[in-house]
mmCIF file of N, CA and C in Angstrom:
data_model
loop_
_atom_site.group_PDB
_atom_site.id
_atom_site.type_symbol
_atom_site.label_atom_id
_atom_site.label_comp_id
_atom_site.label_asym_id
_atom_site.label_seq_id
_atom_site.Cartn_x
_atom_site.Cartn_y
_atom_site.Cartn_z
ATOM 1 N N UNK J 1 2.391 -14.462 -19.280
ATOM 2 C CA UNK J 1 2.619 -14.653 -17.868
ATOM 3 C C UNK J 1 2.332 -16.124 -17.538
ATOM 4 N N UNK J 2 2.881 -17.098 -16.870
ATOM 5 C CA UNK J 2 2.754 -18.338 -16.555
ATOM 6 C C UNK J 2 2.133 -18.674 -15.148
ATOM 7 N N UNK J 3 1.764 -19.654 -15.178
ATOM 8 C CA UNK J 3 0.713 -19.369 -13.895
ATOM 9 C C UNK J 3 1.227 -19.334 -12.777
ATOM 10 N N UNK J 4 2.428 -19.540 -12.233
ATOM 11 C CA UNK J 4 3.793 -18.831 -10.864
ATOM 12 C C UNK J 4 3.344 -17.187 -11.156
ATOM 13 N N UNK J 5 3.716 -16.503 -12.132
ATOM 14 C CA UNK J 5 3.721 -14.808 -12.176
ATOM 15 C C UNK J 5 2.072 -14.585 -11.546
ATOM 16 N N UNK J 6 1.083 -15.794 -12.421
ATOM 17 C CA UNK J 6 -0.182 -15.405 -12.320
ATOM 18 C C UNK J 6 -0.263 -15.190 -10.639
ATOM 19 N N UNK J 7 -0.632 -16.079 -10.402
ATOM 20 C CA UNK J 7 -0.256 -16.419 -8.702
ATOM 21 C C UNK J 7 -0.374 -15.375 -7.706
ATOM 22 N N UNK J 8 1.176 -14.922 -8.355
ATOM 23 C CA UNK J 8 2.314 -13.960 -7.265
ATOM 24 C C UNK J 8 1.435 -12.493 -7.786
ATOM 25 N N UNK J 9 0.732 -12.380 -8.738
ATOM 26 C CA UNK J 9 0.096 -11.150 -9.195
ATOM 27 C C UNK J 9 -1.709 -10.953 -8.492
ATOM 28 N N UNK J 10 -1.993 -12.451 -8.365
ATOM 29 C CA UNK J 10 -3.181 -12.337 -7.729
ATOM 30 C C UNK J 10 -2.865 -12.266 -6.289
ATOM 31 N N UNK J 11 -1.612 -12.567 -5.330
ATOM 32 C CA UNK J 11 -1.579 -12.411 -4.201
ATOM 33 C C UNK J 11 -1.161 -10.732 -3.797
ATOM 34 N N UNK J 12 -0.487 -9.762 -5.059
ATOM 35 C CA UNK J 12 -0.645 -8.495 -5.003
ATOM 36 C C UNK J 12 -2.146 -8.110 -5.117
ATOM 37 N N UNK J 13 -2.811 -8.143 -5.688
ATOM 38 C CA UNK J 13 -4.026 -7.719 -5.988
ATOM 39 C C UNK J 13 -4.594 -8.499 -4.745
ATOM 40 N N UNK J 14 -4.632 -9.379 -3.887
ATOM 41 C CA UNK J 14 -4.994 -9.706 -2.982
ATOM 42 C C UNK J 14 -4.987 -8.765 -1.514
ATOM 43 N N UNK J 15 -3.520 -8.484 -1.781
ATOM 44 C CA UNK J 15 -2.950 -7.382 -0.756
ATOM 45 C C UNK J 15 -3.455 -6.268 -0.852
ATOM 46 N N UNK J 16 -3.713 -6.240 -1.995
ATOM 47 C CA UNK J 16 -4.146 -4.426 -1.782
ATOM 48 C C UNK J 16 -5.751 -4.492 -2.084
ATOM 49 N N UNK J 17 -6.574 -5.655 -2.188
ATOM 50 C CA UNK J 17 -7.887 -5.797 -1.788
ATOM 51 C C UNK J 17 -8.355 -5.429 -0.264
ATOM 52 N N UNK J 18 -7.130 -6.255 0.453
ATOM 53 C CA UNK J 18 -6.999 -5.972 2.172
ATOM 54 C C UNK J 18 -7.050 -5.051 2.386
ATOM 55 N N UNK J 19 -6.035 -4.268 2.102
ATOM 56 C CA UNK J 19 -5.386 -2.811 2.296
ATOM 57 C C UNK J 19 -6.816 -1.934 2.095
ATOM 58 N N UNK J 20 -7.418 -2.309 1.450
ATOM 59 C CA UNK J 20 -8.849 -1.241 0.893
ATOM 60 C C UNK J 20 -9.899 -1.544 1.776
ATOM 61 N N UNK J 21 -9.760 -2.737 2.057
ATOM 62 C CA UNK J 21 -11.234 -3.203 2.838
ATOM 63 C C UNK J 21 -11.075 -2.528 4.760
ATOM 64 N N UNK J 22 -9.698 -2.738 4.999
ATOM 65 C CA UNK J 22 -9.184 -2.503 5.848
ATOM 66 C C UNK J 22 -9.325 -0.662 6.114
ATOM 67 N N UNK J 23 -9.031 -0.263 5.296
ATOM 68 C CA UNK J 23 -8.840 1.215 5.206
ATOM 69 C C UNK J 23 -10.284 1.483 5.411
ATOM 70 N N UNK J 24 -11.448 0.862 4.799
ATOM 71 C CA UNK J 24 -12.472 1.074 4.742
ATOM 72 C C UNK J 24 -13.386 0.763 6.133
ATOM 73 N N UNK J 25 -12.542 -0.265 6.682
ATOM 74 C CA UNK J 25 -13.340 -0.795 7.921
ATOM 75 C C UNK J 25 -12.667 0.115 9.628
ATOM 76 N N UNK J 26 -11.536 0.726 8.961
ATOM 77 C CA UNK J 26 -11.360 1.826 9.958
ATOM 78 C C UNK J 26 -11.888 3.062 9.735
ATOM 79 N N UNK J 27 -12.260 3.623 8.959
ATOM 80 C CA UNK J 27 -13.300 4.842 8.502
ATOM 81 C C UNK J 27 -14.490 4.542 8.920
ATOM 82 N N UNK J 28 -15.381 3.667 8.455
ATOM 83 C CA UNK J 28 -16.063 3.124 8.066
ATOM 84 C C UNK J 28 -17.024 2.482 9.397
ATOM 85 N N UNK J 29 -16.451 1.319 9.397
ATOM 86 C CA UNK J 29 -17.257 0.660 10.736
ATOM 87 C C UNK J 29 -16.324 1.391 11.860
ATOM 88 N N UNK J 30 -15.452 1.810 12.149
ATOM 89 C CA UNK J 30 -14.920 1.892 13.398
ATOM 90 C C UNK J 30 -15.126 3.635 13.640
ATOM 91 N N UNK J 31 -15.106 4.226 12.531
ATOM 92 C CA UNK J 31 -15.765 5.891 12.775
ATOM 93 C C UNK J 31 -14.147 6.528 12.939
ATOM 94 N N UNK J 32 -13.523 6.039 12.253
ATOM 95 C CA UNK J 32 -11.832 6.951 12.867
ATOM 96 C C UNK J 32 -12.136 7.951 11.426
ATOM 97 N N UNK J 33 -11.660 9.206 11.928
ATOM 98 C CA UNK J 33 -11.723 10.089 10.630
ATOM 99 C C UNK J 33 -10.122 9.779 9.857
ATOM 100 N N UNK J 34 -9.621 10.076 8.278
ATOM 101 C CA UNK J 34 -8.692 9.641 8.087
ATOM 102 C C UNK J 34 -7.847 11.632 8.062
ATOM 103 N N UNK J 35 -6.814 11.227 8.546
ATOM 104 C CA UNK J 35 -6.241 12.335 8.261
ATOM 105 C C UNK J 35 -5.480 12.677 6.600
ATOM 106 N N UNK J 36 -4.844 13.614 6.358
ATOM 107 C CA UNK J 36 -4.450 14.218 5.192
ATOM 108 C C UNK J 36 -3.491 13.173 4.580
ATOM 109 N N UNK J 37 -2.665 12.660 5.427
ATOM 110 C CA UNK J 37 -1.656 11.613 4.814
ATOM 111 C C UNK J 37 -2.334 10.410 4.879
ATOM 112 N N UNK J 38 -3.573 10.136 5.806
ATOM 113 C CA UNK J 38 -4.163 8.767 5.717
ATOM 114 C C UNK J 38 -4.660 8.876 3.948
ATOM 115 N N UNK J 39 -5.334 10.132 3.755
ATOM 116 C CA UNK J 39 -5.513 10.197 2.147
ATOM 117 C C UNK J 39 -5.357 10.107 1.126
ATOM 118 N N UNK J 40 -3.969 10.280 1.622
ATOM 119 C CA UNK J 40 -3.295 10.287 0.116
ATOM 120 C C UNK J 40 -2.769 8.636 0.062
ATOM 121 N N UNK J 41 -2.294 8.423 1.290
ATOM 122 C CA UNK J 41 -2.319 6.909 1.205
ATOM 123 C C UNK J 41 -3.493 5.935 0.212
ATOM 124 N N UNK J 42 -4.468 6.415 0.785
ATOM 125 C CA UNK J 42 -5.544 5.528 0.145
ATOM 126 C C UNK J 42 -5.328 5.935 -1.302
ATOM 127 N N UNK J 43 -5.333 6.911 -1.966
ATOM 128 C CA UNK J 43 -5.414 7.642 -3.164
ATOM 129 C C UNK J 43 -4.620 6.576 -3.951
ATOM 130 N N UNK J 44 -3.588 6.241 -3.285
ATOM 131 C CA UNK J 44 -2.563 5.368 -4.000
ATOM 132 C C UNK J 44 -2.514 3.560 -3.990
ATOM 133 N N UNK J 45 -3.895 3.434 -2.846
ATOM 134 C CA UNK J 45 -3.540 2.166 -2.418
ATOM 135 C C UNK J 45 -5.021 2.016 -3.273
ATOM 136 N N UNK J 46 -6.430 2.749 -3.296
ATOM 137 C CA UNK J 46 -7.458 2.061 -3.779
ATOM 138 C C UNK J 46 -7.560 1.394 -5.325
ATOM 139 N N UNK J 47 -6.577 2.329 -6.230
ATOM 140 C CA UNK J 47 -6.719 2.152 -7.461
ATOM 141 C C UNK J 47 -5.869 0.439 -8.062
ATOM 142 N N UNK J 48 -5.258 0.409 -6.963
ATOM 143 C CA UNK J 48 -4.032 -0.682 -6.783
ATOM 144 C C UNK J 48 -5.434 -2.149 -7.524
ATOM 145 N N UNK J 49 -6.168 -2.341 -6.522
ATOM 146 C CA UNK J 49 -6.995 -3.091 -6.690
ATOM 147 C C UNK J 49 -7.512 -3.546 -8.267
ATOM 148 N N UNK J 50 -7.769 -2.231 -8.810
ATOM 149 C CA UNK J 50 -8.318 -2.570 -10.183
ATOM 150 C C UNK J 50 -7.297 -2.185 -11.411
ATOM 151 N N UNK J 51 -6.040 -1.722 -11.129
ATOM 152 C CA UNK J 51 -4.739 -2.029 -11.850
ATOM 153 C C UNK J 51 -4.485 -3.878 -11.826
ATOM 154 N N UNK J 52 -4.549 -4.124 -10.275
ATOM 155 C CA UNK J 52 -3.600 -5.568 -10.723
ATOM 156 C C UNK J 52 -4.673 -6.592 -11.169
ATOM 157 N N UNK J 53 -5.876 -6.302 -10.789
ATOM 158 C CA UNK J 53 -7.093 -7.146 -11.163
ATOM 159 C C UNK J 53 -7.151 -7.233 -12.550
ATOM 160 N N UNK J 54 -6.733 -6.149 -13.230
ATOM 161 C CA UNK J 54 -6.779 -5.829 -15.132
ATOM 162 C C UNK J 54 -5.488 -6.631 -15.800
ATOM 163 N N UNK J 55 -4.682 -6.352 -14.588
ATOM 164 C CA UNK J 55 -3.242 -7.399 -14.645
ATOM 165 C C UNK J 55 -3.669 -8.973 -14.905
ATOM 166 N N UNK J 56 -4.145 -9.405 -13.553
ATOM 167 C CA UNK J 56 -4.643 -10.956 -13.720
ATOM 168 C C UNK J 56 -5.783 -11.235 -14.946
ATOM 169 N N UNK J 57 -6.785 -10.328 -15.152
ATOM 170 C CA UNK J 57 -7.586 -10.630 -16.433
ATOM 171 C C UNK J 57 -7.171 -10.398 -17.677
ATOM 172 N N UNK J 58 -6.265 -9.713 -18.014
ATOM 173 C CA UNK J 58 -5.351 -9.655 -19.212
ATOM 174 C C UNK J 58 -4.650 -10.575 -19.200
ATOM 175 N N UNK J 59 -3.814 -11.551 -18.159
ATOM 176 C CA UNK J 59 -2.490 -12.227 -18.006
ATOM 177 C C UNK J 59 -1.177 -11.505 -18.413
ATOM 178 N N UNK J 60 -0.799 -10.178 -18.028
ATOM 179 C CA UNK J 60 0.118 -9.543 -18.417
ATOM 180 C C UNK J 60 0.483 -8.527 -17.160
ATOM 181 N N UNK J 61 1.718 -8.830 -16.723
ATOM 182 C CA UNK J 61 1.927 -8.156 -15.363
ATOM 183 C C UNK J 61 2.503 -6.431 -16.397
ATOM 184 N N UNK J 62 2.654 -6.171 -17.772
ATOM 185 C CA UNK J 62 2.931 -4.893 -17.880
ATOM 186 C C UNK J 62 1.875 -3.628 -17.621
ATOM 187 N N UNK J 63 0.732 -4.885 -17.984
ATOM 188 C CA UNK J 63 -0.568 -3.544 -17.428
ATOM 189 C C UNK J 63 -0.696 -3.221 -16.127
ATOM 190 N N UNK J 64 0.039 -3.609 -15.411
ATOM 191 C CA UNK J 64 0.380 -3.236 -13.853
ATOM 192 C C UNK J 64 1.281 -2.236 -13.586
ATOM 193 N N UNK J 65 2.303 -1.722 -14.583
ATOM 194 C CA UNK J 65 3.405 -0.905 -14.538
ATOM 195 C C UNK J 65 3.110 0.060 -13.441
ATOM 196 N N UNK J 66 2.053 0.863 -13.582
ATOM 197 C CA UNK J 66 1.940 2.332 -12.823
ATOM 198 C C UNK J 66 1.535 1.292 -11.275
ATOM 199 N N UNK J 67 0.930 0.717 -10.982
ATOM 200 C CA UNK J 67 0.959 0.131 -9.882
ATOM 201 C C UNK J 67 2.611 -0.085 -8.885
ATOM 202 N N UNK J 68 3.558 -0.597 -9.831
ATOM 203 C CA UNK J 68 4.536 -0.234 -8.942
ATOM 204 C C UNK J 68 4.942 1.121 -9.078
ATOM 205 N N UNK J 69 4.955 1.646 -9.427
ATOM 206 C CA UNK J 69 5.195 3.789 -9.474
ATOM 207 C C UNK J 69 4.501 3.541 -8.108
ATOM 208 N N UNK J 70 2.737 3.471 -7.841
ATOM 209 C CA UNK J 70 2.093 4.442 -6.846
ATOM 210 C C UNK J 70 2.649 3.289 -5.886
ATOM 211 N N UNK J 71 3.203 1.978 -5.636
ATOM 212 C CA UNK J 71 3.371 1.565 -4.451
ATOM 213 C C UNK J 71 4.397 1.640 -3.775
ATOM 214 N N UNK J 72 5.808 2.839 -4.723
ATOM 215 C CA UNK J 72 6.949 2.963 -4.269
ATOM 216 C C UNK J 72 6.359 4.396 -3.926
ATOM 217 N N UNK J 73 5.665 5.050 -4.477
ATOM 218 C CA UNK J 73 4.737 6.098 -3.537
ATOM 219 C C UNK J 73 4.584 6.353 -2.346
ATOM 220 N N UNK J 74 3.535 5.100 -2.738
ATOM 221 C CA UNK J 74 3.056 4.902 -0.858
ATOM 222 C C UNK J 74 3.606 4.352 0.063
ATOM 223 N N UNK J 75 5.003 3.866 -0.344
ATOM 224 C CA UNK J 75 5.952 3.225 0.426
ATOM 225 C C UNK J 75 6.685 4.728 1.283
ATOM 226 N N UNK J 76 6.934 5.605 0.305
ATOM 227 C CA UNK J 76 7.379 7.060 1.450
ATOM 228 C C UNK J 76 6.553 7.545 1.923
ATOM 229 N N UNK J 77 5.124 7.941 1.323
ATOM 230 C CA UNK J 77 4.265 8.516 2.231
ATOM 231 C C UNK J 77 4.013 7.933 3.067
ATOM 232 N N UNK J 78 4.340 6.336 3.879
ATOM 233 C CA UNK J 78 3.458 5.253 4.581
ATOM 234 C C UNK J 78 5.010 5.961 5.697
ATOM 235 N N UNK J 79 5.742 5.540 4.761
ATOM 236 C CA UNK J 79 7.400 5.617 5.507
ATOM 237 C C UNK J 79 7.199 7.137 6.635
ATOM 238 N N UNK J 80 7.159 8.160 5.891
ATOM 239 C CA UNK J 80 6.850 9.458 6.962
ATOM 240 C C UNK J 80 5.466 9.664 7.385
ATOM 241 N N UNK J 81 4.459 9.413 7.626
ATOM 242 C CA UNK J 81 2.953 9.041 8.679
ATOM 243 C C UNK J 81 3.704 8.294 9.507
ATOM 244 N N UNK J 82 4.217 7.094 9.207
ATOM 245 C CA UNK J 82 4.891 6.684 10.629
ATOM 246 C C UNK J 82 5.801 7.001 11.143
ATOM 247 N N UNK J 83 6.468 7.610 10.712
ATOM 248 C CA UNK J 83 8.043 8.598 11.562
ATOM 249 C C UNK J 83 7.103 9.857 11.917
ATOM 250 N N UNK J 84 6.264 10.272 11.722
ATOM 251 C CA UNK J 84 5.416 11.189 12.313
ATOM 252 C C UNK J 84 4.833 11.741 13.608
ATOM 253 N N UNK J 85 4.504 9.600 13.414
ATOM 254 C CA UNK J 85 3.604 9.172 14.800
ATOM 255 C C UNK J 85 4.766 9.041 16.146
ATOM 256 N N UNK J 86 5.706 8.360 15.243
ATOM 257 C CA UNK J 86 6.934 7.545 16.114
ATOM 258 C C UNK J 86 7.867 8.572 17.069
ATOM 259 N N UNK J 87 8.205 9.468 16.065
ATOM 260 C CA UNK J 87 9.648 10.676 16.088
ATOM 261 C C UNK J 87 8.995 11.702 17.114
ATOM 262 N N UNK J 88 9.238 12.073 18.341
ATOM 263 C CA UNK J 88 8.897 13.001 18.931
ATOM 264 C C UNK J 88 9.674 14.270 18.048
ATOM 265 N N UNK J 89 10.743 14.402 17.771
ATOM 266 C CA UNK J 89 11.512 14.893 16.840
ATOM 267 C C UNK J 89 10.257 16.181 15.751
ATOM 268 N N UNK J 90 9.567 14.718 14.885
ATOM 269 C CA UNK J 90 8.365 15.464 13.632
ATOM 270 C C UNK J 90 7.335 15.333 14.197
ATOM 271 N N UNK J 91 6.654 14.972 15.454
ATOM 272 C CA UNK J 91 5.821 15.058 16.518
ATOM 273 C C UNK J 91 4.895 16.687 15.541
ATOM 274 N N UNK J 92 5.720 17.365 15.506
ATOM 275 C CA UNK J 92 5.054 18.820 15.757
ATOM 276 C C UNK J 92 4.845 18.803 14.111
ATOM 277 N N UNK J 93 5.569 18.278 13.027
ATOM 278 C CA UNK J 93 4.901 18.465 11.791
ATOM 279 C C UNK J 93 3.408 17.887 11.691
ATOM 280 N N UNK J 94 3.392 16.610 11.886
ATOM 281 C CA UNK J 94 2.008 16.006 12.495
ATOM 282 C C UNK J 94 0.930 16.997 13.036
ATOM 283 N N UNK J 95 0.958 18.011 13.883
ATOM 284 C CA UNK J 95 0.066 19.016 13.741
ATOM 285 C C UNK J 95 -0.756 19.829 13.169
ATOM 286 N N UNK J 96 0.249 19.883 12.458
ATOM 287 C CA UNK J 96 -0.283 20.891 11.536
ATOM 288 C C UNK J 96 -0.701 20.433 9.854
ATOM 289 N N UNK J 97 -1.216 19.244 10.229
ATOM 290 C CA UNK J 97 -1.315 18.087 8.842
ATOM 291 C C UNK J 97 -2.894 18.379 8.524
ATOM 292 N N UNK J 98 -3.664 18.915 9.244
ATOM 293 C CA UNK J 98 -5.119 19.120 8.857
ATOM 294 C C UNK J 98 -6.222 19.383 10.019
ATOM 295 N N UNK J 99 -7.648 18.751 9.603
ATOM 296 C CA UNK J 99 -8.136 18.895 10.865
ATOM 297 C C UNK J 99 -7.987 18.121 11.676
ATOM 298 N N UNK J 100 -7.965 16.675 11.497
ATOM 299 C CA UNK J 100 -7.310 15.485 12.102
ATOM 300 C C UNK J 100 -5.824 15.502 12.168
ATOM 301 N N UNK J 101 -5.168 15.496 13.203
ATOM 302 C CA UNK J 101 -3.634 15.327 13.029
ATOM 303 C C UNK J 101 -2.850 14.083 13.052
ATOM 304 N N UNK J 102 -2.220 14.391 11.921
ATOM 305 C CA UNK J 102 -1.203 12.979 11.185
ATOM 306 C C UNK J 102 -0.779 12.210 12.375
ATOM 307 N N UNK J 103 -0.069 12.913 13.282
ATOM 308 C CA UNK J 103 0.433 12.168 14.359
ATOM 309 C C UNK J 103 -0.227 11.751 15.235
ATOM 310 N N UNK J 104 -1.963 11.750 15.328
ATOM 311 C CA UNK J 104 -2.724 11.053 16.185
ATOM 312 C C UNK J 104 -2.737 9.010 15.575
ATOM 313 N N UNK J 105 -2.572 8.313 16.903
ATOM 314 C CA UNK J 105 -3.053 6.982 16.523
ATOM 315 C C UNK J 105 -4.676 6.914 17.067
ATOM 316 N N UNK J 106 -4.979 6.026 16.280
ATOM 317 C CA UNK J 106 -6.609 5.389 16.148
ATOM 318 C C UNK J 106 -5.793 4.151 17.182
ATOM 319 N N UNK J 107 -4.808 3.075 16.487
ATOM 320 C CA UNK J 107 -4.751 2.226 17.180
ATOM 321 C C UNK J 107 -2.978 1.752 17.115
ATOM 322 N N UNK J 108 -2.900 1.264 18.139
ATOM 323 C CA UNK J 108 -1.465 0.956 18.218
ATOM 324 C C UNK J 108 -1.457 -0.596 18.738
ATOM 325 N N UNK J 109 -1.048 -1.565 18.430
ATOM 326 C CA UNK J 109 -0.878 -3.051 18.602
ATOM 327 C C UNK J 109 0.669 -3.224 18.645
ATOM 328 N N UNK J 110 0.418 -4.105 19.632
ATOM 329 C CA UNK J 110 2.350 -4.428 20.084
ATOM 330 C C UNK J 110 3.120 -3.187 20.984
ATOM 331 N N UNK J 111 2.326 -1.661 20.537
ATOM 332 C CA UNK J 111 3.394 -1.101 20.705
ATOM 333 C C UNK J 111 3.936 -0.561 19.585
ATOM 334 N N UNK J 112 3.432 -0.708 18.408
ATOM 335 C CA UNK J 112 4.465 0.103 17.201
ATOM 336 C C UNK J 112 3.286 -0.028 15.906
ATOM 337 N N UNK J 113 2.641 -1.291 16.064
ATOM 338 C CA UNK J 113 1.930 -1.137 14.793
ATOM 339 C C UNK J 113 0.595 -0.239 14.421
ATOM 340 N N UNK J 114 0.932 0.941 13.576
ATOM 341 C CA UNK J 114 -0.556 1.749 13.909
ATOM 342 C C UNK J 114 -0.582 1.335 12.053
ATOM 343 N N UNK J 115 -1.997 2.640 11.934
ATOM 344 C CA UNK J 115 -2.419 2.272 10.912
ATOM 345 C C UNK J 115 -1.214 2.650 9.447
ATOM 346 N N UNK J 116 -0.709 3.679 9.843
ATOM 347 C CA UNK J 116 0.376 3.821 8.790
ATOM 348 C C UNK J 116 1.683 3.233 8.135
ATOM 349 N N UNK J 117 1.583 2.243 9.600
ATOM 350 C CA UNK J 117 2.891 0.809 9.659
ATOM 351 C C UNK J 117 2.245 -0.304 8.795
ATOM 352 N N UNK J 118 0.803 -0.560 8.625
ATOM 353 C CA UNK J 118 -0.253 -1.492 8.215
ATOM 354 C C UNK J 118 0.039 -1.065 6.576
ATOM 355 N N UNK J 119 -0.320 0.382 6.572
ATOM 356 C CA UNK J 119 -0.056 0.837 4.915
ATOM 357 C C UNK J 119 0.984 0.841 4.610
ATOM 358 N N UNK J 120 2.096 0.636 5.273
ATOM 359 C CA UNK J 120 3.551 0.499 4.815
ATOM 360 C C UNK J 120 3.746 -0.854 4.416
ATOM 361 N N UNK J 121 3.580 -1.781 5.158
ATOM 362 C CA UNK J 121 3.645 -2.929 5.164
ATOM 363 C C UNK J 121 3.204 -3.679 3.673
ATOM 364 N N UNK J 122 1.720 -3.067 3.155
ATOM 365 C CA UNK J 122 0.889 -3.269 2.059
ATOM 366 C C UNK J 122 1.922 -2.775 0.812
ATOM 367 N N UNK J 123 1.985 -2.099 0.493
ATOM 368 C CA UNK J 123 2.815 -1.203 0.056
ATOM 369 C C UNK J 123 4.263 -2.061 -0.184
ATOM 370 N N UNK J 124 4.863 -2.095 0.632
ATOM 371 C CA UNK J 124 6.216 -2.533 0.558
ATOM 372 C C UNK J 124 5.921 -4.634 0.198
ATOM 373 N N UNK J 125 4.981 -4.646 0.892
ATOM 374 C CA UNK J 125 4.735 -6.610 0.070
ATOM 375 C C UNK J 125 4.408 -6.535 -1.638
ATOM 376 N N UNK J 126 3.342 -5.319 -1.895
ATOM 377 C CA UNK J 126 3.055 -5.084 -3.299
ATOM 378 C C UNK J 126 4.200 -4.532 -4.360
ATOM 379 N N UNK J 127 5.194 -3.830 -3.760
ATOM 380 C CA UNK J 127 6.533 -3.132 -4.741
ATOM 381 C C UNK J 127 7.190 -4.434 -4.441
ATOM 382 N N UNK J 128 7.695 -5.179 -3.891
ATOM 383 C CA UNK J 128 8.807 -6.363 -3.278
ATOM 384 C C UNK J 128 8.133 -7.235 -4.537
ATOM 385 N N UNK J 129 6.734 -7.758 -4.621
ATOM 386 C CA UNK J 129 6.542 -9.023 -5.395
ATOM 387 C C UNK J 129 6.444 -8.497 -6.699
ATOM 388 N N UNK J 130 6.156 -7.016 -7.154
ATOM 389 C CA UNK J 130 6.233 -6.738 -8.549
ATOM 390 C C UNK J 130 7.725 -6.562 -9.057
ATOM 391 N N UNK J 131 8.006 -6.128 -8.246
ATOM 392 C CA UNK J 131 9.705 -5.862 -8.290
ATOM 393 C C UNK J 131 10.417 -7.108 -9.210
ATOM 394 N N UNK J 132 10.176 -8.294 -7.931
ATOM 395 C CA UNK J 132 10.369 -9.556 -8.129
ATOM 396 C C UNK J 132 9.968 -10.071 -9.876
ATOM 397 N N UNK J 133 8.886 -10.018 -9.486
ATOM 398 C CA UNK J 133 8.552 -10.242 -11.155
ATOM 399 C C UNK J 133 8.794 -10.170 -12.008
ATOM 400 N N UNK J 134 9.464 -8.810 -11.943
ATOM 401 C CA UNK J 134 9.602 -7.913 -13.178
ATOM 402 C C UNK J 134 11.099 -8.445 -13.771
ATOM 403 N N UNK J 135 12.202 -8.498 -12.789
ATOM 404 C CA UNK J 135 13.066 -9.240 -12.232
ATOM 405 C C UNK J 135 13.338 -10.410 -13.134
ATOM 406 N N UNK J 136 12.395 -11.509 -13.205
ATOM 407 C CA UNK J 136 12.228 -13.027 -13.343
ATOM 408 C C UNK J 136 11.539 -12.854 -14.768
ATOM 409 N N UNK J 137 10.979 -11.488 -15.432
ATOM 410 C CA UNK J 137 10.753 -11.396 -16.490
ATOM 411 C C UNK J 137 11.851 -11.491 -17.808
ATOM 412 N N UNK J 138 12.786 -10.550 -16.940
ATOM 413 C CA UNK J 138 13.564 -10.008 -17.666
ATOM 414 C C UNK J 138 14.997 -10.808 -18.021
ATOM 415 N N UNK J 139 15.259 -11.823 -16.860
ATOM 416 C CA UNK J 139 15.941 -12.712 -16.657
ATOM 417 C C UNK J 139 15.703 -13.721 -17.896
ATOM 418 N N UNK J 140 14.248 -13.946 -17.831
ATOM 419 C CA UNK J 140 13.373 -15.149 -18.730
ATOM 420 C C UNK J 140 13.683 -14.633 -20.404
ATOM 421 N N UNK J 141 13.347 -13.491 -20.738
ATOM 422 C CA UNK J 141 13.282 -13.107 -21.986
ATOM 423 C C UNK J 141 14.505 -12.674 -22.597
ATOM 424 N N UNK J 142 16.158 -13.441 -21.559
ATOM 425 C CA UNK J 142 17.753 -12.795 -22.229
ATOM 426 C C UNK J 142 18.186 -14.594 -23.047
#
C-alpha cells in the first residue's frame, strides 16, 4: 500500500472512530436509549474501527475486506432507520421495532439529519473510499 492508499485508509478508520465515539456519546453522555436498528447499526459500525486500524498497521488494505461487506451493510440498514423516521408511509413498521421505537428521533438538525442519516453518511464515506481503493488497486496491478 503506498502512502496515498495509507492516508485514504486512515481517514476510513478515522470515520468510523467518529461514528463510535459519536454513537457512544448519544447513549452514553446524552442518555438516548438505542433502538433495535440503532443496534445493529453499531454491530456493524464498532468493529469497523479495529478492522481498518489492523489495515493501517499491517499496510495492506486486503485485511480490510470484510469491512467493506459490513459497510455496504450498514449502508441499507442506515438506508431503512431513515425511511422509517422520514416515510409516514413505514411510520407504523417503526413501531413495532422494540421497546424503543425505530421511528422515534433523539435529534433532528436542519430538519432531516437524525441519528440514522449520521450512520448512513459514515457508512456510505467508508464503502465510497474502500471502494475507491480497491478500484486504484486493481487498475495499478494490470
Amino acid at each position: 500500500m503506498n502512502t496515498r492508499a495509507e492516508g485514504f485508509v486512515f481517514i476510513i478508520w478515522a470515520q468510523s472512530v467518529v461514528a463510535t465515539l459519536g454513537s457512544l456519546f448519544y447513549s452514553e453522555g446524552m442518555g438516548f436509549i438505542p433502538c433495535e436498528l440503532c443496534w445493529i447499526q453499531r454491530i456493524l459500525m464498532y468493529p469497523l474501527v479495529i478492522i481498518y486500524g489492523y489495515a493501517i498497521y499491517k499496510k495492506d488494505i486486503r485485511f480490510a475486506f470484510p469491512g467493506l461487506i459490513m459497510s455496504g451493510i450498514g449502508i441499507l440498514v442506515s438506508a431503512y432507520h431513515y425511511l422509517v423516521q422520514q416515510l409516514p408511509s413505514l411510520q407504523e413498521a417503526g413501531q413495532g421495532c422494540g421497546i424503543i421505537p425505530c421511528n422515534m428521533k433523539y435529534v433532528e438538525f436542519l430538519g432531516f439529519i437524525t441519528i440514522p442519516f449520521q450512520a448512513l453518511i459514515a457508512f456510505l464515506v467508508i464503502f465510497s473510499i474502500h471502494s475507491v481503493l480497491i478500484i486504484k488497486q486493481r487498475r495499478e496491478s494490470k
